[in-house]
PDB file of C-alpha atoms and ligand atoms in Angstrom:
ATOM      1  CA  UNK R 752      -5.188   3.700  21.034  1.00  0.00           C
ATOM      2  CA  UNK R 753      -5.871   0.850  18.546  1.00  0.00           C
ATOM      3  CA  UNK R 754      -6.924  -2.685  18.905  1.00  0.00           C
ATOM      4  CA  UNK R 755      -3.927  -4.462  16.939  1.00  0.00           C
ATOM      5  CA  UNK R 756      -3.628  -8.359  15.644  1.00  0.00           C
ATOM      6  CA  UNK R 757       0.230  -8.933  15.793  1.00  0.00           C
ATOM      7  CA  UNK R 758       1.685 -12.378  13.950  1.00  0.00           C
ATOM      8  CA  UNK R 759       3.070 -14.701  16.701  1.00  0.00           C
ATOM      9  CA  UNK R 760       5.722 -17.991  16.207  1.00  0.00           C
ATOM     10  CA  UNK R 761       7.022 -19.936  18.777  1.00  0.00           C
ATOM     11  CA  UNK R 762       9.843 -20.908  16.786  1.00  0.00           C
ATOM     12  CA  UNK R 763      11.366 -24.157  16.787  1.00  0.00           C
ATOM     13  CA  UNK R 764      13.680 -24.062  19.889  1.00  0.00           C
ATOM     14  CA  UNK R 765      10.414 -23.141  21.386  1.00  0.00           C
ATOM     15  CA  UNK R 766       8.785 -26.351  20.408  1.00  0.00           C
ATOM     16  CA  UNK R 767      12.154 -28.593  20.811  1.00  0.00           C
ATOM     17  CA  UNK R 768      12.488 -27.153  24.452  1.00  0.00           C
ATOM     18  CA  UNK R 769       8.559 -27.470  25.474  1.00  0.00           C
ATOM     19  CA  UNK R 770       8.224 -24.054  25.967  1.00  0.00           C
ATOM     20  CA  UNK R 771       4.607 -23.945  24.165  1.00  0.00           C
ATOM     21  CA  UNK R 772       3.089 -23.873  27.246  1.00  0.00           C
ATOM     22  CA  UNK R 773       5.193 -21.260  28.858  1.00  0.00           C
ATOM     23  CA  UNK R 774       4.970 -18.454  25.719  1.00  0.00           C
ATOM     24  CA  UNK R 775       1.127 -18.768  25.531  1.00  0.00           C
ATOM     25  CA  UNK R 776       0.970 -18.886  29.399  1.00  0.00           C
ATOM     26  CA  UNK R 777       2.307 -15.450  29.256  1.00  0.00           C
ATOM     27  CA  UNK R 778       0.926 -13.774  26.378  1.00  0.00           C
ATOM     28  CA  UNK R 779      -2.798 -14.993  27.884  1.00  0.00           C
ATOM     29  CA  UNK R 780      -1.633 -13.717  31.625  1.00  0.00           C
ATOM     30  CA  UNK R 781      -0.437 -10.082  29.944  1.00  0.00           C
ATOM     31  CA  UNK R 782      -4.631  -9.839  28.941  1.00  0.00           C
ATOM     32  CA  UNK R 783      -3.734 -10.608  25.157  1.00  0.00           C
ATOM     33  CA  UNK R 784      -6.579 -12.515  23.044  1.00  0.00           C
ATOM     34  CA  UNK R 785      -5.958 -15.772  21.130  1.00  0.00           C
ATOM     35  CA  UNK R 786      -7.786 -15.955  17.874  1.00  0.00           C
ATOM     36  CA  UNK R 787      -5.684 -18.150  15.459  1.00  0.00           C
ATOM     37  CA  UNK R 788      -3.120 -20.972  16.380  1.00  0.00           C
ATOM     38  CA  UNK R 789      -2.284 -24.029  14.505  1.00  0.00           C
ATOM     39  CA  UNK R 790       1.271 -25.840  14.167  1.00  0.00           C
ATOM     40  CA  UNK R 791       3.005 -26.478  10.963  1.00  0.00           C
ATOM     41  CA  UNK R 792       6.783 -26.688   9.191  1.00  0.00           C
ATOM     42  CA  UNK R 793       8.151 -23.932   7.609  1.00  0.00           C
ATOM     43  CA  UNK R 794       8.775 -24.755   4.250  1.00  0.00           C
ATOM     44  CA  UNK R 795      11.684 -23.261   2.513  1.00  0.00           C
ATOM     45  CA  UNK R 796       9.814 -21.453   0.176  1.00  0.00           C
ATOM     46  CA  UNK R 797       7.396 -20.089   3.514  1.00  0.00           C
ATOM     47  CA  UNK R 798      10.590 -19.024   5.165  1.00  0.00           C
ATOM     48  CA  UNK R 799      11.477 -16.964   2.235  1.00  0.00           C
ATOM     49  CA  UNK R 800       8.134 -15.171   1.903  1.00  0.00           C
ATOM     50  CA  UNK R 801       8.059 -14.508   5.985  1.00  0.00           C
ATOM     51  CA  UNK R 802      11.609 -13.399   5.990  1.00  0.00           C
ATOM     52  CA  UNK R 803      11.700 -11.443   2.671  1.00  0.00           C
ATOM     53  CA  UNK R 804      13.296  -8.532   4.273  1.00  0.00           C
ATOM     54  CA  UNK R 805      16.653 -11.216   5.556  1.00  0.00           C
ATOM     55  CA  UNK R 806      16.674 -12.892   2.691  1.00  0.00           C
ATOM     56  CA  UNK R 807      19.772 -11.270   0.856  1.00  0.00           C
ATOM     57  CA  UNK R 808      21.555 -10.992   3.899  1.00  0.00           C
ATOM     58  CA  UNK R 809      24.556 -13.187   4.923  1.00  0.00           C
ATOM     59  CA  UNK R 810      22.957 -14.532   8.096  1.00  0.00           C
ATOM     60  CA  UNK R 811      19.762 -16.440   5.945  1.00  0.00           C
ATOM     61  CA  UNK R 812      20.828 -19.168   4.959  1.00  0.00           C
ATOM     62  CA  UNK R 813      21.519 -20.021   8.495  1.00  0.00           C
ATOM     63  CA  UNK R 814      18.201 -18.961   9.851  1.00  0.00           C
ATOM     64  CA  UNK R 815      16.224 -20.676   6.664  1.00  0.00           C
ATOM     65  CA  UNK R 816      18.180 -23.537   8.124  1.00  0.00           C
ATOM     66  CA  UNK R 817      16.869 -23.038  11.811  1.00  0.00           C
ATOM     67  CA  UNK R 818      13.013 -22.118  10.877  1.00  0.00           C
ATOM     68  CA  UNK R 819      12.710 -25.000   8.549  1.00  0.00           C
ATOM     69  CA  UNK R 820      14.386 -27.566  11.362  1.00  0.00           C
ATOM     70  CA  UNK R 821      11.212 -28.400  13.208  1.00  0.00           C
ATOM     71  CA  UNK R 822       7.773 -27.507  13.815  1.00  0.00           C
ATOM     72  CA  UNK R 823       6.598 -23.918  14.623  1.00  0.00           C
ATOM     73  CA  UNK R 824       3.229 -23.098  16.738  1.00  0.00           C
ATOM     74  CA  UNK R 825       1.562 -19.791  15.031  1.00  0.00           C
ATOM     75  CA  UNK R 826      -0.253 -17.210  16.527  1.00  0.00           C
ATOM     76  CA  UNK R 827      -2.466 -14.316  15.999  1.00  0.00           C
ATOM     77  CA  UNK R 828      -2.982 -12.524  18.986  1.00  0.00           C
ATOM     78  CA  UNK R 829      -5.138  -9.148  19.296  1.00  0.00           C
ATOM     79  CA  UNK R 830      -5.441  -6.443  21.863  1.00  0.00           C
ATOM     80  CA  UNK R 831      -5.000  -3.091  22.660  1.00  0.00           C
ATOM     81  CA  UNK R 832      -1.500  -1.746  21.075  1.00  0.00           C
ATOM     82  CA  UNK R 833      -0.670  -5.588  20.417  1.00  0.00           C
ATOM     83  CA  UNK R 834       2.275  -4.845  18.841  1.00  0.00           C
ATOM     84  CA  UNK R 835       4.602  -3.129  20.130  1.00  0.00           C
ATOM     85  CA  UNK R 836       2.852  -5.066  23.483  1.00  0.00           C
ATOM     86  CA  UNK R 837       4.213  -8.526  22.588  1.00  0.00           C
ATOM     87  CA  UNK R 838       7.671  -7.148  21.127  1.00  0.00           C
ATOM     88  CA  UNK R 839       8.152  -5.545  24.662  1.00  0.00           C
ATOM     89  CA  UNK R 840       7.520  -8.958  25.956  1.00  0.00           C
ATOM     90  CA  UNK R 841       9.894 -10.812  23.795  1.00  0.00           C
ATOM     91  CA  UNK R 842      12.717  -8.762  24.146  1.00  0.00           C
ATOM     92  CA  UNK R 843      15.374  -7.946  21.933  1.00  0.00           C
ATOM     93  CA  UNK R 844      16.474  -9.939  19.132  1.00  0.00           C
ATOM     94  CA  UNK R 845      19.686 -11.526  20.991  1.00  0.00           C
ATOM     95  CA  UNK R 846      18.802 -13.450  23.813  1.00  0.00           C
ATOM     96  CA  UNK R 847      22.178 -12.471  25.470  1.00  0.00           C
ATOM     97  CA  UNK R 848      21.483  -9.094  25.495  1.00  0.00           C
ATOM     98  CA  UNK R 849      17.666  -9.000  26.007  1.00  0.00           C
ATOM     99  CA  UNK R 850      16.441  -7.266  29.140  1.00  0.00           C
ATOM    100  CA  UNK R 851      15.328 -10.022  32.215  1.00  0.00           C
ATOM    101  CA  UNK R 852      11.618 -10.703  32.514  1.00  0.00           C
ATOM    102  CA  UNK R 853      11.313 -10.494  28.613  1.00  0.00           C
ATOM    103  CA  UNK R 854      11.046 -14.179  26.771  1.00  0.00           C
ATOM    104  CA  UNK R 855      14.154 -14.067  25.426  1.00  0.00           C
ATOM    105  CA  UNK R 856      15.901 -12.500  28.354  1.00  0.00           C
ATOM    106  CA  UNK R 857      14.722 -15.253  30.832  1.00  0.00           C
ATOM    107  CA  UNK R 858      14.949 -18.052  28.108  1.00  0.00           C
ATOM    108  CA  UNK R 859      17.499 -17.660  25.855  1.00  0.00           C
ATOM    109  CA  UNK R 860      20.945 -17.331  25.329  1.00  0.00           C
ATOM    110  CA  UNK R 861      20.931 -16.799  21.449  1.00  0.00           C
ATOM    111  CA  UNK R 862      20.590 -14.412  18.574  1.00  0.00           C
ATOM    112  CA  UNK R 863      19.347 -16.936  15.701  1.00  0.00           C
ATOM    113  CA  UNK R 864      17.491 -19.088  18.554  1.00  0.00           C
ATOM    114  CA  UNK R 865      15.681 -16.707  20.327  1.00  0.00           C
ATOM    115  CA  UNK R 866      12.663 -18.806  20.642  1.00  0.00           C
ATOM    116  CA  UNK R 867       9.613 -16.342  19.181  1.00  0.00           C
ATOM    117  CA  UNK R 868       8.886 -13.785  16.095  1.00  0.00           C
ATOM    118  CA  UNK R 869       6.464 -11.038  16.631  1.00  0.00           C
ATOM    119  CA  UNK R 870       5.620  -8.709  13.925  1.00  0.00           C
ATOM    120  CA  UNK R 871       7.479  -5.192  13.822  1.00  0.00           C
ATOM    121  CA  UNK R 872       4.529  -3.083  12.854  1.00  0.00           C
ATOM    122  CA  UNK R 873       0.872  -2.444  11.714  1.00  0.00           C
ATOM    123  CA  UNK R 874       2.321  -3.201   8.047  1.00  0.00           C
ATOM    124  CA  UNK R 875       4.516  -6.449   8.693  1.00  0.00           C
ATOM    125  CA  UNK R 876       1.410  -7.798  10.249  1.00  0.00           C
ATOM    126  CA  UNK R 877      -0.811  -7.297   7.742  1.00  0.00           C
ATOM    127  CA  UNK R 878       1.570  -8.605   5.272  1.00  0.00           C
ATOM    128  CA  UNK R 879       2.249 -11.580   7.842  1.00  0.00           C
ATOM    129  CA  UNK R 880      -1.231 -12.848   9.143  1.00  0.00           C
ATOM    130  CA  UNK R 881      -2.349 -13.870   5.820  1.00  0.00           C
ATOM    131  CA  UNK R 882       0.641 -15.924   5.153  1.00  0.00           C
ATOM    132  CA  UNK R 883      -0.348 -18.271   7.939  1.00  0.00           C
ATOM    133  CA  UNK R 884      -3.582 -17.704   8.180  1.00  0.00           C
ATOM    134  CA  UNK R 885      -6.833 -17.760   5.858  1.00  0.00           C
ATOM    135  CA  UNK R 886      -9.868 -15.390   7.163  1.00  0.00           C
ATOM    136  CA  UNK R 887     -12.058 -18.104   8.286  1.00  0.00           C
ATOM    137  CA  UNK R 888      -9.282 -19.673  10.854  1.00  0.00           C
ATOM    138  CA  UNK R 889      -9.211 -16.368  12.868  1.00  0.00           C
ATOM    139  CA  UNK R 890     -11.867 -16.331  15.171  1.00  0.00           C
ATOM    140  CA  UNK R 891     -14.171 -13.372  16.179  1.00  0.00           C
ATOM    141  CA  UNK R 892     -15.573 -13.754  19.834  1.00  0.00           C
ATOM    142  CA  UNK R 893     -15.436 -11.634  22.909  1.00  0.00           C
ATOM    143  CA  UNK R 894     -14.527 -12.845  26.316  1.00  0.00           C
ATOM    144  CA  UNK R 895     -16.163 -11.343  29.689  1.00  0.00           C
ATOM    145  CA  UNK R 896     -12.451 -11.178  31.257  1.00  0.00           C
ATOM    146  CA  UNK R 897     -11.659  -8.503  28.111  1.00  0.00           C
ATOM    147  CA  UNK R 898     -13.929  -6.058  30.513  1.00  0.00           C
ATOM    148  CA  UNK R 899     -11.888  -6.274  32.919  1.00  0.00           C
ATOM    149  CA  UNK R 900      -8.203  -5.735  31.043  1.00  0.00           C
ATOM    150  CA  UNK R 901      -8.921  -2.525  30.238  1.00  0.00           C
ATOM    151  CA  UNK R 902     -10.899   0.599  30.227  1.00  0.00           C
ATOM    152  CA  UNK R 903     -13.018   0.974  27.094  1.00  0.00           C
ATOM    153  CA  UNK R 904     -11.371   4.416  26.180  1.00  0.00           C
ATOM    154  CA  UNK R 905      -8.125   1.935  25.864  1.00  0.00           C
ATOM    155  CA  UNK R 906      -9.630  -0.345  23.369  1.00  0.00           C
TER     156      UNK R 906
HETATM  157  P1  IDP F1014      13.473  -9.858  15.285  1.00  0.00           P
HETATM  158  O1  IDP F1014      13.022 -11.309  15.251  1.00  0.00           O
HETATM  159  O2  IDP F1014      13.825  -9.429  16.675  1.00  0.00           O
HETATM  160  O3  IDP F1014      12.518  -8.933  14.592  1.00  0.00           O
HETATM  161  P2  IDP F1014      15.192  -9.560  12.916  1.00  0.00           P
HETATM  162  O4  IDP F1014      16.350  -8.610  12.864  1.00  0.00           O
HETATM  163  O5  IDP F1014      13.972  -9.213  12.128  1.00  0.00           O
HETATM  164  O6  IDP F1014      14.866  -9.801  14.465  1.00  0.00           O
HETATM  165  O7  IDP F1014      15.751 -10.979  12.436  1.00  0.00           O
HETATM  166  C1  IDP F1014      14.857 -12.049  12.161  1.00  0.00           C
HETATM  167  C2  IDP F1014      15.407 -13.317  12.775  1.00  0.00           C
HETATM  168  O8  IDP F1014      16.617 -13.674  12.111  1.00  0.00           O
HETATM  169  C3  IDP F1014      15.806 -13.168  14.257  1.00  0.00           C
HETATM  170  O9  IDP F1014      14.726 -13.305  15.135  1.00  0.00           O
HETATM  171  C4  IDP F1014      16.828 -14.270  14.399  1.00  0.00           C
HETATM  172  O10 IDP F1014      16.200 -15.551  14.546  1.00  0.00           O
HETATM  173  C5  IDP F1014      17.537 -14.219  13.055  1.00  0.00           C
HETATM  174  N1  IDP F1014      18.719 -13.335  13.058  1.00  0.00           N
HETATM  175  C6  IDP F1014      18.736 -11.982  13.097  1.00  0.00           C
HETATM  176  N2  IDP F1014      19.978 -11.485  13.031  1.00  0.00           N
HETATM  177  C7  IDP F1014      20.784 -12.564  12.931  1.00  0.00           C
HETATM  178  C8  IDP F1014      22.205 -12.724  12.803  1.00  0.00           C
HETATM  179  O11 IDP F1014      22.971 -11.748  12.762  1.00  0.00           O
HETATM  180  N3  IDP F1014      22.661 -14.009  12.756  1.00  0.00           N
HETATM  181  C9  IDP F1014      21.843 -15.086  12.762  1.00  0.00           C
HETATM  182  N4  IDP F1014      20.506 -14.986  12.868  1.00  0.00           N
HETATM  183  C10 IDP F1014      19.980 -13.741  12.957  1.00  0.00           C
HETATM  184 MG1   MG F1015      12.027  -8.691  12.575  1.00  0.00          MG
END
């Protein structure tokens, strides 16, 4: 089992609908660790470089559209298996078909706004961290609750 650092956005439905509180409420209750978070606007030539992968596909101009529309609340968050941990909590990527008690299955209704991006994998989040974040703004420091989230053959 590996201690992961995934690359979090609360997108900007997220923001517009003051649902900050709500996404980081969750990932903090699930045992996840915070260490980076600012807020910023995606600029078009960001949105390109984050969604590289989309950006030939018929469906980006419309999402460069939607990620550039407002501001965005970033997020590294670390923890055992964080990964695949917060894209189980987000759901799947249409809101109308995502599963109840995920993010996107309790607050959206949408397949471009679906309120959060998590990275895919141990590679997209090593290509994505950096892009938001520089070393020094990711902070090292342990918390006593970490003890108690789980076992230390977990970690
Ligand atoms: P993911 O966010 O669940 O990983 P991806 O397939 O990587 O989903 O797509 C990236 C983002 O692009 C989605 O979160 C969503 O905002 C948007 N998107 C994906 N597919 C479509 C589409 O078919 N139409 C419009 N927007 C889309
Ligand atoms: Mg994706």
């Amino acid at each position: 089992m590996a201690t992961e650092r995934s690359l979090i956005l609360f997108k900007p439905d997220a923001v517009q609908r003051r649902l900050c509180g709500e996404l980081l409420s969750r990932i903090e209750n699930r045992g996840l660790k915070i260490v980076g978070l600012k807020m910023l606007k995606i600029t078009k030539e960001l949105s390109a470089q984050h969604y590289a992968e989309h950006v030939e596909k018929p469906f980006y101009p419309l999402l460069e559209e939607f990620i550039t529309s407002g501001p965005v609340v970033a997020l590294v968050v670390e923890g055992p298996e964080a990964i695949s941990v917060m894209r189980g909590m987000m759901g799947s990527t249409n809101g109308r078909e995502s599963a109840p008690g995920t993010i996107r299955g309790d607050f959206g209704l949408s397949r471009q706004m679906n309120l959060i991006h998590g990275s895919d994998g141990p590679d997209a989040a090593e290509r994505e961290i950096p892009i938001y974040f520089n070393p020094e703004e990711l902070v090292e420091y342990e918390t006593t609750l970490g003890d108690w989230v789980c076992a230390d053959d977990e970690r």
